Amino acid sequence: IAYFLDFAIAVNDLGSDFKGSGKSSSAADKVVNEIRAKGGKAVPNYDSVEDGEKLVKTALEAFGRIDRSFVRISDEDWDIIHRIHLRGSFLVTRAAWNHMKNQKFGR
């Protein structure tokens, strides 16, 4: 969270259960509250990431503009984003793989 205090953030989380169903705002709300408590700016968004337009609309309505252009992002910032999203997904999936294989199920 400390890394994001210099930014205004739209936190997106559908809050579904392990089966991918249901919906809860509590996960996104918790992160937003933590960022705000530390002095950062954040708004929750509960739409699917499949609908990027709604996420962008949330950010624009809350902050008036989007400041960080993809073409201007530093290598260091890209590495952080990459490590969190892509590498994080890979590591969790790899750790779960043998369990899913043994269960013959993994959705």
JSON list of C-alpha atoms in Angstrom, two decimals:
[
{"chain": "A", "resi": 1, "resn": "ILE", "atom": "CA", "xyz": [0.00, 0.00, 0.00]},
{"chain": "A", "resi": 2, "resn": "ALA", "atom": "CA", "xyz": [2.84, 2.42, 0.76]},
{"chain": "A", "resi": 3, "resn": "TYR", "atom": "CA", "xyz": [3.92, 2.33, -2.88]},
{"chain": "A", "resi": 4, "resn": "PHE", "atom": "CA", "xyz": [0.53, 3.60, -3.98]},
{"chain": "A", "resi": 5, "resn": "LEU", "atom": "CA", "xyz": [0.26, 6.61, -1.67]},
{"chain": "A", "resi": 6, "resn": "ASP", "atom": "CA", "xyz": [1.63, 8.86, -4.42]},
{"chain": "A", "resi": 7, "resn": "PHE", "atom": "CA", "xyz": [-1.16, 7.81, -6.77]},
{"chain": "A", "resi": 8, "resn": "ALA", "atom": "CA", "xyz": [-4.93, 8.03, -7.03]},
{"chain": "A", "resi": 9, "resn": "ILE", "atom": "CA", "xyz": [-6.25, 4.50, -7.52]},
{"chain": "A", "resi": 10, "resn": "ALA", "atom": "CA", "xyz": [-9.44, 2.79, -8.58]},
{"chain": "A", "resi": 11, "resn": "VAL", "atom": "CA", "xyz": [-9.47, -0.56, -6.75]},
{"chain": "A", "resi": 12, "resn": "ASN", "atom": "CA", "xyz": [-11.29, -3.24, -8.73]},
{"chain": "A", "resi": 13, "resn": "ASP", "atom": "CA", "xyz": [-12.46, -6.43, -7.02]},
{"chain": "A", "resi": 14, "resn": "LEU", "atom": "CA", "xyz": [-15.61, -8.42, -7.69]},
{"chain": "A", "resi": 15, "resn": "GLY", "atom": "CA", "xyz": [-15.23, -10.31, -4.42]},
{"chain": "A", "resi": 16, "resn": "SER", "atom": "CA", "xyz": [-16.44, -13.64, -5.77]},
{"chain": "A", "resi": 17, "resn": "ASP", "atom": "CA", "xyz": [-16.06, -16.88, -3.84]},
{"chain": "A", "resi": 18, "resn": "PHE", "atom": "CA", "xyz": [-13.67, -19.70, -4.74]},
{"chain": "A", "resi": 19, "resn": "LYS", "atom": "CA", "xyz": [-16.16, -21.08, -7.25]},
{"chain": "A", "resi": 20, "resn": "GLY", "atom": "CA", "xyz": [-16.25, -17.76, -9.10]},
{"chain": "A", "resi": 21, "resn": "SER", "atom": "CA", "xyz": [-19.81, -17.01, -8.11]},
{"chain": "A", "resi": 22, "resn": "GLY", "atom": "CA", "xyz": [-21.33, -14.48, -5.79]},
{"chain": "A", "resi": 23, "resn": "LYS", "atom": "CA", "xyz": [-20.26, -10.91, -5.38]},
{"chain": "A", "resi": 24, "resn": "SER", "atom": "CA", "xyz": [-19.05, -8.90, -2.41]},
{"chain": "A", "resi": 25, "resn": "SER", "atom": "CA", "xyz": [-17.69, -5.39, -2.17]},
{"chain": "A", "resi": 26, "resn": "SER", "atom": "CA", "xyz": [-15.82, -6.06, 1.09]},
{"chain": "A", "resi": 27, "resn": "ALA", "atom": "CA", "xyz": [-12.38, -6.87, -0.40]},
{"chain": "A", "resi": 28, "resn": "ALA", "atom": "CA", "xyz": [-12.23, -3.73, -2.54]},
{"chain": "A", "resi": 29, "resn": "ASP", "atom": "CA", "xyz": [-13.70, -1.60, 0.24]},
{"chain": "A", "resi": 30, "resn": "LYS", "atom": "CA", "xyz": [-11.07, -2.86, 2.69]},
{"chain": "A", "resi": 31, "resn": "VAL", "atom": "CA", "xyz": [-8.18, -1.96, 0.38]},
{"chain": "A", "resi": 32, "resn": "VAL", "atom": "CA", "xyz": [-9.69, 1.45, -0.40]},
{"chain": "A", "resi": 33, "resn": "ASN", "atom": "CA", "xyz": [-10.12, 2.17, 3.32]},
{"chain": "A", "resi": 34, "resn": "GLU", "atom": "CA", "xyz": [-6.51, 1.15, 4.05]},
{"chain": "A", "resi": 35, "resn": "ILE", "atom": "CA", "xyz": [-5.19, 3.43, 1.29]},
{"chain": "A", "resi": 36, "resn": "ARG", "atom": "CA", "xyz": [-7.35, 6.33, 2.49]},
{"chain": "A", "resi": 37, "resn": "ALA", "atom": "CA", "xyz": [-6.29, 5.76, 6.13]},
{"chain": "A", "resi": 38, "resn": "LYS", "atom": "CA", "xyz": [-2.66, 6.17, 5.05]},
{"chain": "A", "resi": 39, "resn": "GLY", "atom": "CA", "xyz": [-3.45, 9.41, 3.23]},
{"chain": "A", "resi": 40, "resn": "GLY", "atom": "CA", "xyz": [-3.84, 8.05, -0.29]},
{"chain": "A", "resi": 41, "resn": "LYS", "atom": "CA", "xyz": [-6.71, 8.55, -2.72]},
{"chain": "A", "resi": 42, "resn": "ALA", "atom": "CA", "xyz": [-8.72, 5.53, -3.83]},
{"chain": "A", "resi": 43, "resn": "VAL", "atom": "CA", "xyz": [-12.20, 4.58, -5.02]},
{"chain": "A", "resi": 44, "resn": "PRO", "atom": "CA", "xyz": [-13.69, 1.10, -5.25]},
{"chain": "A", "resi": 45, "resn": "ASN", "atom": "CA", "xyz": [-14.94, -0.42, -8.49]},
{"chain": "A", "resi": 46, "resn": "TYR", "atom": "CA", "xyz": [-16.98, -3.61, -8.53]},
{"chain": "A", "resi": 47, "resn": "ASP", "atom": "CA", "xyz": [-17.28, -4.19, -12.28]},
{"chain": "A", "resi": 48, "resn": "SER", "atom": "CA", "xyz": [-15.66, -7.08, -14.13]},
{"chain": "A", "resi": 49, "resn": "VAL", "atom": "CA", "xyz": [-12.25, -6.31, -15.61]},
{"chain": "A", "resi": 50, "resn": "GLU", "atom": "CA", "xyz": [-13.80, -7.60, -18.83]},
{"chain": "A", "resi": 51, "resn": "ASP", "atom": "CA", "xyz": [-15.50, -4.21, -19.00]},
{"chain": "A", "resi": 52, "resn": "GLY", "atom": "CA", "xyz": [-12.55, -1.84, -18.93]},
{"chain": "A", "resi": 53, "resn": "GLU", "atom": "CA", "xyz": [-14.75, 1.08, -19.95]},
{"chain": "A", "resi": 54, "resn": "LYS", "atom": "CA", "xyz": [-16.58, 0.98, -16.61]},
{"chain": "A", "resi": 55, "resn": "LEU", "atom": "CA", "xyz": [-13.33, 0.89, -14.64]},
{"chain": "A", "resi": 56, "resn": "VAL", "atom": "CA", "xyz": [-11.98, 3.87, -16.59]},
{"chain": "A", "resi": 57, "resn": "LYS", "atom": "CA", "xyz": [-15.30, 5.70, -16.09]},
{"chain": "A", "resi": 58, "resn": "THR", "atom": "CA", "xyz": [-15.04, 5.15, -12.32]},
{"chain": "A", "resi": 59, "resn": "ALA", "atom": "CA", "xyz": [-11.53, 6.63, -12.29]},
{"chain": "A", "resi": 60, "resn": "LEU", "atom": "CA", "xyz": [-12.53, 9.61, -14.44]},
{"chain": "A", "resi": 61, "resn": "GLU", "atom": "CA", "xyz": [-15.62, 10.37, -12.34]},
{"chain": "A", "resi": 62, "resn": "ALA", "atom": "CA", "xyz": [-13.61, 10.21, -9.11]},
{"chain": "A", "resi": 63, "resn": "PHE", "atom": "CA", "xyz": [-10.41, 11.95, -10.17]},
{"chain": "A", "resi": 64, "resn": "GLY", "atom": "CA", "xyz": [-11.32, 13.91, -13.31]},
{"chain": "A", "resi": 65, "resn": "ARG", "atom": "CA", "xyz": [-8.52, 12.49, -15.43]},
{"chain": "A", "resi": 66, "resn": "ILE", "atom": "CA", "xyz": [-6.10, 9.62, -15.88]},
{"chain": "A", "resi": 67, "resn": "ASP", "atom": "CA", "xyz": [-2.51, 10.73, -15.41]},
{"chain": "A", "resi": 68, "resn": "ARG", "atom": "CA", "xyz": [-0.33, 7.72, -15.92]},
{"chain": "A", "resi": 69, "resn": "SER", "atom": "CA", "xyz": [0.13, 6.88, -19.57]},
{"chain": "A", "resi": 70, "resn": "PHE", "atom": "CA", "xyz": [1.34, 3.40, -20.44]},
{"chain": "A", "resi": 71, "resn": "VAL", "atom": "CA", "xyz": [3.96, 4.86, -22.76]},
{"chain": "A", "resi": 72, "resn": "ARG", "atom": "CA", "xyz": [5.38, 7.01, -19.95]},
{"chain": "A", "resi": 73, "resn": "ILE", "atom": "CA", "xyz": [5.58, 4.30, -17.28]},
{"chain": "A", "resi": 74, "resn": "SER", "atom": "CA", "xyz": [9.09, 3.71, -15.96]},
{"chain": "A", "resi": 75, "resn": "ASP", "atom": "CA", "xyz": [10.79, 0.32, -16.19]},
{"chain": "A", "resi": 76, "resn": "GLU", "atom": "CA", "xyz": [10.75, 0.14, -12.38]},
{"chain": "A", "resi": 77, "resn": "ASP", "atom": "CA", "xyz": [6.99, 0.76, -12.22]},
{"chain": "A", "resi": 78, "resn": "TRP", "atom": "CA", "xyz": [6.38, -1.77, -15.01]},
{"chain": "A", "resi": 79, "resn": "ASP", "atom": "CA", "xyz": [8.45, -4.37, -13.14]},
{"chain": "A", "resi": 80, "resn": "ILE", "atom": "CA", "xyz": [6.33, -3.83, -10.02]},
{"chain": "A", "resi": 81, "resn": "ILE", "atom": "CA", "xyz": [3.08, -4.17, -11.97]},
{"chain": "A", "resi": 82, "resn": "HIS", "atom": "CA", "xyz": [4.41, -7.23, -13.81]},
{"chain": "A", "resi": 83, "resn": "ARG", "atom": "CA", "xyz": [5.62, -8.85, -10.59]},
{"chain": "A", "resi": 84, "resn": "ILE", "atom": "CA", "xyz": [2.30, -8.33, -8.83]},
{"chain": "A", "resi": 85, "resn": "HIS", "atom": "CA", "xyz": [-0.06, -9.37, -11.60]},
{"chain": "A", "resi": 86, "resn": "LEU", "atom": "CA", "xyz": [1.66, -11.80, -13.96]},
{"chain": "A", "resi": 87, "resn": "ARG", "atom": "CA", "xyz": [4.32, -13.34, -11.73]},
{"chain": "A", "resi": 88, "resn": "GLY", "atom": "CA", "xyz": [1.93, -13.45, -8.77]},
{"chain": "A", "resi": 89, "resn": "SER", "atom": "CA", "xyz": [-0.67, -15.34, -10.80]},
{"chain": "A", "resi": 90, "resn": "PHE", "atom": "CA", "xyz": [1.99, -17.73, -12.06]},
{"chain": "A", "resi": 91, "resn": "LEU", "atom": "CA", "xyz": [3.40, -18.46, -8.59]},
{"chain": "A", "resi": 92, "resn": "VAL", "atom": "CA", "xyz": [-0.01, -19.10, -7.03]},
{"chain": "A", "resi": 93, "resn": "THR", "atom": "CA", "xyz": [-1.06, -21.34, -9.94]},
{"chain": "A", "resi": 94, "resn": "ARG", "atom": "CA", "xyz": [2.20, -23.29, -9.79]},
{"chain": "A", "resi": 95, "resn": "ALA", "atom": "CA", "xyz": [1.84, -23.76, -6.02]},
{"chain": "A", "resi": 96, "resn": "ALA", "atom": "CA", "xyz": [-1.73, -25.03, -6.46]},
{"chain": "A", "resi": 97, "resn": "TRP", "atom": "CA", "xyz": [-1.04, -27.25, -9.48]},
{"chain": "A", "resi": 98, "resn": "ASN", "atom": "CA", "xyz": [-0.13, -30.50, -7.68]},
{"chain": "A", "resi": 99, "resn": "HIS", "atom": "CA", "xyz": [-3.11, -30.15, -5.35]},
{"chain": "A", "resi": 100, "resn": "MET", "atom": "CA", "xyz": [-5.46, -29.66, -8.30]},
{"chain": "A", "resi": 101, "resn": "LYS", "atom": "CA", "xyz": [-3.83, -32.55, -10.15]},
{"chain": "A", "resi": 102, "resn": "ASN", "atom": "CA", "xyz": [-4.24, -34.88, -7.16]},
{"chain": "A", "resi": 103, "resn": "GLN", "atom": "CA", "xyz": [-7.88, -33.82, -6.78]},
{"chain": "A", "resi": 104, "resn": "LYS", "atom": "CA", "xyz": [-8.43, -34.28, -10.53]},
{"chain": "A", "resi": 105, "resn": "PHE", "atom": "CA", "xyz": [-10.21, -30.93, -10.35]},
{"chain": "A", "resi": 106, "resn": "GLY", "atom": "CA", "xyz": [-9.11, -27.34, -10.33]},
{"chain": "A", "resi": 107, "resn": "ARG", "atom": "CA", "xyz": [-11.74, -24.83, -11.29]}
]
